[in-house]
Coordinates of C-alpha atoms in Angstrom, one line a residue:
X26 CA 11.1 20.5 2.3
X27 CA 9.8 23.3 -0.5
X28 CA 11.9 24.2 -3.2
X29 CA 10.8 27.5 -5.1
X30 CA 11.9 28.3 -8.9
X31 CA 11.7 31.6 -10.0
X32 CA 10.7 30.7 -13.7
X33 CA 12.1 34.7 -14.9
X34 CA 15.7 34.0 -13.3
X35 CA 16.2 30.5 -14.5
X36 CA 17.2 28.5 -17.7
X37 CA 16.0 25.1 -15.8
X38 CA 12.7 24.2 -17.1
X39 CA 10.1 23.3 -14.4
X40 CA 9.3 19.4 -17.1
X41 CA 13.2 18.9 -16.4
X42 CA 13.2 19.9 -13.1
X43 CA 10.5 16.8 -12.3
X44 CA 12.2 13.9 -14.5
X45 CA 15.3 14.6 -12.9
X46 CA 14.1 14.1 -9.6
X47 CA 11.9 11.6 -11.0
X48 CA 15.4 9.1 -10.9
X49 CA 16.7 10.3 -7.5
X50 CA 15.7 7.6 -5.6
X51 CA 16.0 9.7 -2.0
X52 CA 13.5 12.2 -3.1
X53 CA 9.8 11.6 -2.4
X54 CA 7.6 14.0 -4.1
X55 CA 4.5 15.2 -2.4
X56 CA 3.3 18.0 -4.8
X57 CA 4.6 19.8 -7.7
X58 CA 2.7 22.9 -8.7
X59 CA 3.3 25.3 -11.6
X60 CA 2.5 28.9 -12.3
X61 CA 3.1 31.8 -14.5
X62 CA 5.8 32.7 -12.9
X63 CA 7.4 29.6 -10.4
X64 CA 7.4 26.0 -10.3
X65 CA 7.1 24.4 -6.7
X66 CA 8.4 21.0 -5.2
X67 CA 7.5 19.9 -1.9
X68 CA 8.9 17.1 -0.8
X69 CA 7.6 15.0 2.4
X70 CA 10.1 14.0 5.4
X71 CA 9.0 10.6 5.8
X72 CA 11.3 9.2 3.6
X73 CA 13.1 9.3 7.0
X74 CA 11.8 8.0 10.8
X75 CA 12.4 7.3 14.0
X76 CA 10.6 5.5 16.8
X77 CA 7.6 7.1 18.8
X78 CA 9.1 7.9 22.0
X79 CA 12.2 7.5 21.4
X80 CA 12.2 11.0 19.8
X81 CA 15.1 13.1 21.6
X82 CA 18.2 12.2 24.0
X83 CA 20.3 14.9 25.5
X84 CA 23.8 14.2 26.2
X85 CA 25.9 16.3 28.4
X86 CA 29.4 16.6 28.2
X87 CA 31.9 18.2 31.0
X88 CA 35.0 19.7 30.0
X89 CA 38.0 20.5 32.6
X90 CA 40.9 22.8 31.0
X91 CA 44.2 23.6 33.3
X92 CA 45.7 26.3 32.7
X93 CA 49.8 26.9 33.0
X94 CA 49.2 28.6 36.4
X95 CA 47.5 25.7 38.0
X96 CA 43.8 27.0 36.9
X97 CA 40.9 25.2 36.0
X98 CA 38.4 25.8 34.1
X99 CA 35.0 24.2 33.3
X100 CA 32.6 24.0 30.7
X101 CA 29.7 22.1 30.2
X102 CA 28.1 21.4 26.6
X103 CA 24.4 20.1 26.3
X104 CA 23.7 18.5 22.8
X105 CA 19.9 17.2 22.2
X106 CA 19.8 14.9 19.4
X107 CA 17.8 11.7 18.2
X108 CA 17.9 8.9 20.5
X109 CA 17.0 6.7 17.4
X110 CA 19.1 7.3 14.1
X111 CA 16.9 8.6 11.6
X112 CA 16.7 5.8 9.3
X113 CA 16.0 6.1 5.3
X114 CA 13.3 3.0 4.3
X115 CA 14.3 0.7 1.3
X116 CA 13.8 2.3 -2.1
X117 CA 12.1 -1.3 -3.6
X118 CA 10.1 -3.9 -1.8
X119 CA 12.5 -5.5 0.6
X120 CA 12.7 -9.3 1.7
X121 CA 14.4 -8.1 5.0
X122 CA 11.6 -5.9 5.9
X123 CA 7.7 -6.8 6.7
X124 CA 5.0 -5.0 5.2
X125 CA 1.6 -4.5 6.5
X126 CA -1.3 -4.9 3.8
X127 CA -4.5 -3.4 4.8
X128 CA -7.9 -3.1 3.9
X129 CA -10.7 -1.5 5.0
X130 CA -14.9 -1.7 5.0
X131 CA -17.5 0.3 5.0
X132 CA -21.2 1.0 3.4
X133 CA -21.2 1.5 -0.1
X134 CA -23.2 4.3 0.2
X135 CA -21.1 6.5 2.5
X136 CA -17.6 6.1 0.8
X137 CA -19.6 6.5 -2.9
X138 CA -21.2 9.6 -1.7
X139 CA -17.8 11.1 -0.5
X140 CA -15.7 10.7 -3.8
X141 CA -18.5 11.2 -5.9
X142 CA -18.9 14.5 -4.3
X143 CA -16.0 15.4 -2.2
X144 CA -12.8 13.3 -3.2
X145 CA -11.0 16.1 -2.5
X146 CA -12.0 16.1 0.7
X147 CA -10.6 12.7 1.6
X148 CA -7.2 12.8 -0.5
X149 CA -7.2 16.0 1.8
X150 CA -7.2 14.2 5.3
X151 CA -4.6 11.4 3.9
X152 CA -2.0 13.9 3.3
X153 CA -3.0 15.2 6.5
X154 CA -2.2 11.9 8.3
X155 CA 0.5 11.3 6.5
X156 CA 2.3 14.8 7.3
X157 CA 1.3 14.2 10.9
X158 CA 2.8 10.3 10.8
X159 CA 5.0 10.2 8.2
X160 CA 8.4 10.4 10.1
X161 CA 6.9 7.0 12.3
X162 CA 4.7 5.4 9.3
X163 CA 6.1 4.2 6.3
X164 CA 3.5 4.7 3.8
X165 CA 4.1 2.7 0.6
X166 CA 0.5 2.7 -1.6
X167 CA -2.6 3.8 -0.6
X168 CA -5.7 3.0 -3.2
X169 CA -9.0 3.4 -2.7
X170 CA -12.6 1.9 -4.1
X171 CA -13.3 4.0 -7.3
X172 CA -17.7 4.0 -6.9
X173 CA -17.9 3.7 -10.7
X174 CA -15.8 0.5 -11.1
X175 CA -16.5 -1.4 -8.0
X176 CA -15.6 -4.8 -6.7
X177 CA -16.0 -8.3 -7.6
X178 CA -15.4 -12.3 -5.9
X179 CA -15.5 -14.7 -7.6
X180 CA -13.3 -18.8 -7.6
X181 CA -10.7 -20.1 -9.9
X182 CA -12.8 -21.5 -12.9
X183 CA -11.8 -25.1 -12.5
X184 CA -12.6 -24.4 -8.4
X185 CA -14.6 -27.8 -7.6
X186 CA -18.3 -26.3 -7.2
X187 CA -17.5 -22.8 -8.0
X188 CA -17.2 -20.3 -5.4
X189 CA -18.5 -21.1 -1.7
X190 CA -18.7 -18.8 1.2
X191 CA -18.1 -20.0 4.8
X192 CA -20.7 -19.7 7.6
X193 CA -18.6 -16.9 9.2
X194 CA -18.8 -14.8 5.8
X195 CA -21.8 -15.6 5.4
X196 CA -23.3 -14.4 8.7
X197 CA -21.0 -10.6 8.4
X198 CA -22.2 -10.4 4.9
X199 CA -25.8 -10.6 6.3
X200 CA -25.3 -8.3 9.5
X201 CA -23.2 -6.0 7.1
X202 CA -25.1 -6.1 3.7
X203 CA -23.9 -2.7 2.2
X204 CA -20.2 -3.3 3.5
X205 CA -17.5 -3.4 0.4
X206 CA -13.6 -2.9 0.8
X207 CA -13.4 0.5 0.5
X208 CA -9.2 1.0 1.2
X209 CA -6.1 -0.8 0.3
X210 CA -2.9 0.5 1.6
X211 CA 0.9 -1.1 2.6
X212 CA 2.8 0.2 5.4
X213 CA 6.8 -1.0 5.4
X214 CA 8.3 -1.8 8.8
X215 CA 11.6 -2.6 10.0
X216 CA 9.9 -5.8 12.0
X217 CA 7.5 -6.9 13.9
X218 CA 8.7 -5.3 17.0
X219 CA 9.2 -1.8 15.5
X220 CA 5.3 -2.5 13.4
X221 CA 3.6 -3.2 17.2
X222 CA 5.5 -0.4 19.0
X223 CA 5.1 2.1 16.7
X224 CA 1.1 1.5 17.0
X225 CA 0.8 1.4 20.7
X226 CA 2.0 4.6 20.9
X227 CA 0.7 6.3 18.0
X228 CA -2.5 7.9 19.5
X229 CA 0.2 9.7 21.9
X230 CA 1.3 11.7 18.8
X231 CA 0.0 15.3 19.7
X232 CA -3.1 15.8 17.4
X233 CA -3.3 12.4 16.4
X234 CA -6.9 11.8 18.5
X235 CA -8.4 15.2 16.6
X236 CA -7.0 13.6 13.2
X237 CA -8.6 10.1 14.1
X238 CA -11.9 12.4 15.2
X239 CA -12.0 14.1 12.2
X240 CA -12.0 11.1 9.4
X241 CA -14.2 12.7 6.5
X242 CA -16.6 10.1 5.9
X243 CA -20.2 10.1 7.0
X244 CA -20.4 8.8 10.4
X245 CA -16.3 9.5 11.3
X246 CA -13.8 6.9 11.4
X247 CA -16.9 4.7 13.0
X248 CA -18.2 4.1 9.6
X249 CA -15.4 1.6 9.0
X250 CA -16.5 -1.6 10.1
X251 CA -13.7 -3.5 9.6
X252 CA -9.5 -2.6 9.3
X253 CA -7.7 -5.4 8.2
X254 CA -3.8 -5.9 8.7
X255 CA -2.0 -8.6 7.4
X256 CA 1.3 -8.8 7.8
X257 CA 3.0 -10.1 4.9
X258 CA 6.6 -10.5 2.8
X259 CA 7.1 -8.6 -0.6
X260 CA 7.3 -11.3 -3.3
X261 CA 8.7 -8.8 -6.2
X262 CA 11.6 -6.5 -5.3
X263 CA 10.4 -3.6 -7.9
X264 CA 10.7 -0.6 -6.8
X265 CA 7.8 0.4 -4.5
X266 CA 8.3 4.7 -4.6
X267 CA 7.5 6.2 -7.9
X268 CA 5.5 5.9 -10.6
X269 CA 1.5 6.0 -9.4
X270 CA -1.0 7.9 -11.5
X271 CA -4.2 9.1 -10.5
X272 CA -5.2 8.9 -14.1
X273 CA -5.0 5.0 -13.7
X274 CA -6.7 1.9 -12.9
X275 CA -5.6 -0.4 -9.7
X276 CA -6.8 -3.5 -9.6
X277 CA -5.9 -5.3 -6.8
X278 CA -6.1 -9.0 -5.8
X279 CA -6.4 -11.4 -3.1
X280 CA -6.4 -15.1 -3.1
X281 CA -7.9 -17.9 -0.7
X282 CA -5.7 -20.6 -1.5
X283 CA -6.4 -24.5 -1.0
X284 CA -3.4 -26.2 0.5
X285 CA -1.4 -23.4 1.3
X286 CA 1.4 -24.4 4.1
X287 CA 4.8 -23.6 3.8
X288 CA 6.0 -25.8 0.9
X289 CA 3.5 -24.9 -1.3
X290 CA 4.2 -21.3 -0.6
X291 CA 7.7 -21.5 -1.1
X292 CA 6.7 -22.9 -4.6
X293 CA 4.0 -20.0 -5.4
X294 CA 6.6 -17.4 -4.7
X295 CA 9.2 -19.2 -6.9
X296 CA 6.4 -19.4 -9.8
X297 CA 4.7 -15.8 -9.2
X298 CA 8.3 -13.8 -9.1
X299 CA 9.2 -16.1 -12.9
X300 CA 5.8 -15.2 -13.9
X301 CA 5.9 -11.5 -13.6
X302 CA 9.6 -11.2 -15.3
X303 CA 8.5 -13.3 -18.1
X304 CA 4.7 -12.0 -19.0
X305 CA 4.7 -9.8 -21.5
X306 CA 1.9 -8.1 -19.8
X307 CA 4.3 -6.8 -18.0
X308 CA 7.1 -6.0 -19.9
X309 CA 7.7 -2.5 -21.4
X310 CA 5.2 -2.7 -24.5
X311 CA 2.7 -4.5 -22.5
X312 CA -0.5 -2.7 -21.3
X313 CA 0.0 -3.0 -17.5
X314 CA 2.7 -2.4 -15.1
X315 CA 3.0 -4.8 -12.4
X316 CA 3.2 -2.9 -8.4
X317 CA 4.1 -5.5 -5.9
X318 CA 2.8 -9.1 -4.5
X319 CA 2.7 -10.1 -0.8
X320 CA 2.2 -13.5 0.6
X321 CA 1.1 -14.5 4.1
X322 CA 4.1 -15.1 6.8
X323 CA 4.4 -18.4 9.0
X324 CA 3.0 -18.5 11.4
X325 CA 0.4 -15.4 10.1
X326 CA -0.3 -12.8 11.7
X327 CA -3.4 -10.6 11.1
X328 CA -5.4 -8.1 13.3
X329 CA -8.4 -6.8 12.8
X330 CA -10.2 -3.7 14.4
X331 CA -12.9 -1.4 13.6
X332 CA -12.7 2.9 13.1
X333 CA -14.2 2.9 16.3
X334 CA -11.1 1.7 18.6
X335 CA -9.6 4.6 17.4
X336 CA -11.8 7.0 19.3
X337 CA -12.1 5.3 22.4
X338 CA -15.2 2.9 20.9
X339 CA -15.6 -0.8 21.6
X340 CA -13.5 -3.2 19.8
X341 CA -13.9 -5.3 16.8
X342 CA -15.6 -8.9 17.2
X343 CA -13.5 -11.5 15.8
X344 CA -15.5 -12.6 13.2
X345 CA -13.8 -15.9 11.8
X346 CA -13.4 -15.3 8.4
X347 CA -9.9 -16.3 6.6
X348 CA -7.9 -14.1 5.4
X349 CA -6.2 -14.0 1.9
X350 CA -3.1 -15.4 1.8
X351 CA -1.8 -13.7 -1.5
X352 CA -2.4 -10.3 -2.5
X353 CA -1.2 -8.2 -5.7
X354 CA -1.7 -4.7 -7.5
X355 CA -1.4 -4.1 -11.3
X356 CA -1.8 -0.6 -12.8
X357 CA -4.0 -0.6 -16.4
X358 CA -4.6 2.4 -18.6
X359 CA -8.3 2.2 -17.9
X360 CA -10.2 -0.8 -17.1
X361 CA -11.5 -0.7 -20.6
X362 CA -7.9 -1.8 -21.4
X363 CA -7.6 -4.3 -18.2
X364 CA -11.0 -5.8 -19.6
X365 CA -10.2 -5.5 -23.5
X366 CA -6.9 -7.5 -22.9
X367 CA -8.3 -10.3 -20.8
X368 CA -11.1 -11.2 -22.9
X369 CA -8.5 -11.1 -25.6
X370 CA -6.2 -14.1 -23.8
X371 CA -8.6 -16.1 -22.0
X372 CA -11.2 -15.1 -24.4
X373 CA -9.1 -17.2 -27.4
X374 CA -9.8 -20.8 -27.5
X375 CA -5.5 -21.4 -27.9
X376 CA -4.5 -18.5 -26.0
X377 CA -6.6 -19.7 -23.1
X378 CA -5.0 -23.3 -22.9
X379 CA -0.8 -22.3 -23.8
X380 CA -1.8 -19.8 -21.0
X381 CA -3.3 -23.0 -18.5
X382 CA -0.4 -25.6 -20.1
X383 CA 2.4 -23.1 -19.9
X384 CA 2.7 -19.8 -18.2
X385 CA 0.9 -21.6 -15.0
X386 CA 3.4 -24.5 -14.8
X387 CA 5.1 -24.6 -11.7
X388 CA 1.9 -23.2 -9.7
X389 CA 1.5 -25.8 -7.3
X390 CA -2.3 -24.0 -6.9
X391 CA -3.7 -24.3 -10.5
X392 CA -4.5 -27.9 -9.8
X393 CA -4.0 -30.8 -12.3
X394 CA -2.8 -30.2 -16.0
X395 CA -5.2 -28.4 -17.8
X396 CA -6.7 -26.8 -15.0
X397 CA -7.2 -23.3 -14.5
X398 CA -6.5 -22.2 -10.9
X399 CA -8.4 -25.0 -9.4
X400 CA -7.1 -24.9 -6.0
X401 CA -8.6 -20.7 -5.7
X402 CA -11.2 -21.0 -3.5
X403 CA -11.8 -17.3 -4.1
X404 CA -10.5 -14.1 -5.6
X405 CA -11.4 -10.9 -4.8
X406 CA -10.5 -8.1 -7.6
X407 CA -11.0 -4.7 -6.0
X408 CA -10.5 -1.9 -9.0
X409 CA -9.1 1.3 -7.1
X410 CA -7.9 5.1 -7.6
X411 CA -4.9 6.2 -6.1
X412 CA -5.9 8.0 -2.9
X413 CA -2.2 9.0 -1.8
X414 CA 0.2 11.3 -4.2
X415 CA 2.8 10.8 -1.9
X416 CA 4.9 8.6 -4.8
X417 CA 2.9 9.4 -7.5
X418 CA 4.3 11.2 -10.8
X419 CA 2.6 14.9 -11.8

């Protein structure tokens, strides 16, 4: 949908305009343009699906009319509509629904290259796919490794030993040395069922094999060695639409967790959905704005494939590694800031321990009092530029 102001036959101004479409919750803005003369809006339709498939359905109906004299008359009425409702997704992170968190990897060098150079390029193709799959995918967040900020593992600091790799990420860290998450994204689904049936048919889709074909990076869509799914519950229902800048920082987290079954979960989400109300971090003179949390399902359920599979390549070898069972985004000014205000709470001798001896009680992962996050076997801190406008704010 495009809406066109004529800025000389118009008291609304264009700044306006945007905020008050800014609180309609319905409206998803893709891009907002402004000229001498006009303001544009163009909205996306995937703030409303359907099933693959399950597109159309025509329904024929026959009439009979008699007439006074004993005549009859028939008509016949053919009306094609959607066999599945078109359905409008939450407007905040829903317990009821499941959401896909997933990352990619691929060589340093060939995902550097491409936004140092041609970002635009790649920004490009994602609104591409998500015009092409937007009224069957329900894109939430897409982010993606900014090259001058980088990525980082490391353990909780009380972690017994410090921070240990497995054999099995050990062994793709050496057949993949240059490999680094390069892509976080969440897709929303109704369940399950809808999450599986909507990928099986996806590649029918007419032009989805070119758009697959045509993946900007060096190498196509076979230069991502790994795509990640984990399918996962929201932990924080804030609103998941509006708000993301490309002028900010993402840093997004995942944590390994020792112990984690479905008590201790249960506790962790209890803890992390008190925590984020109640640091002020978060809270509207803090310096970051909390996005969303996720936590791993049970039983879990995870796939894995590589960029190849989508051309008609060779699958992905399981590799063994475990995946996170927690994962989180936070928006910061700059990481300048995200850094700055760190080193100023764990940095502080006091700060550092109310921190450990208060805001952490009730984590059933930060292991004994006055540890800190003993239990985190590791953490992985991507820091990421928004890659997707789709909800962002001009």
């Amino acid at each position: 949908t495009c809406w066109v102001y004529n800025r000389l036959h118009t008291t609304i101004s264009a700044e306006t305009t945007l905020e008050e479409m800014k609180t309609c919750s319905r409206l998803r803005i893709s891009e907002f343009r402004i000229d001498a003369n006009h303001f544009v809006v163009i909205f996306s339709s995937s703030l409303h699906y359907r099933d693959i498939g399950e597109d159309m359905a025509t329904t024929t109906t026959t009439t009979t009319t008699v007439s006074a004299d004993g005549r009859a008359t028939t008509s016949t009425t053919t009306v094609t509509t959607a066999a599945t409702p078109s359905r409008v997704p939450e407007d905040v992170f829903s317990a009821t629904s499941i959401y896909e968190v997933r990352r990619y990897w691929a060589p340093a060098p060939v995902w550097d290259d491409l936004i140092k150079n041609e970002t635009e390029k790649y920004m490009s193709w994602v609104r591409d796919f998500e015009h092409l799959f937007g009224s069957y995918v329900d894109v939430v967040f897409v982010t993606g490794r900014d090259p001058t900020l980088g990525n980082e593992t490391t353990c909780g600091p009380d972690y017994p030993g410090g921070l240990q790799l497995s054999a099995e990420e050990k062994a793709w860290k050496k057949k993949n040395p240059n490999a680094v998450p390069i892509m976080f994204s969440v897709l929303r689904w109704d369940s399950m069922e809808h999450a599986q049936k909507v990928w099986a048919n996806l590649v029918k889709i007419k032009g989805a094999t070119e758009m697959f074909a045509d993946y900007p990076l060096k190498g196509g869509v076979s230069s991502v060695i790994k795509m990640e799914s984990r399918f996962m519950n929201a932990v924080i229902q804030h609103p998941q639409r509006f708000g993301y800048s490309k002028e900010k920082v993402y840093e997004v987290r995942h944590y390994c967790l020792d112990g984690w079954n479905e008590e201790t979960a249960a506790a962790c989400v209890k803890w992390f959905s008190n925590y984020v109300k109640t640091n002020p971090l978060f809270q509207d003179a803090g310096p970051a704005t909390f996005i969303g949390a996720w936590v791993e399902r049970f039983p879990a359920i995870t796939d894995v494939h590589c960029g190849a599979e989508f051309i008609g390549g060779a699958a992905y070898v399981p590799d063994g590694i475990k995946p996170p069972q927690v994962s989180w985004v936070v928006e910061w000014p700059s990481k300048e800031v995200m850094e700055n205000t760190y080193a100023a709470v764990f940095g502080d001798t006091e700060l550092r321990e109310r921190f450990v001896n208060e805001t952490l009680v009730g984590n059933p992962f930060t292991g004994d009092k006055g540890q800190f996050l003993a239990k985190y076997s590791k953490i992985e801190r991507d820091f990421n530029m928004l890659i997707s406008e789709t909800h962002s704010m001009f």
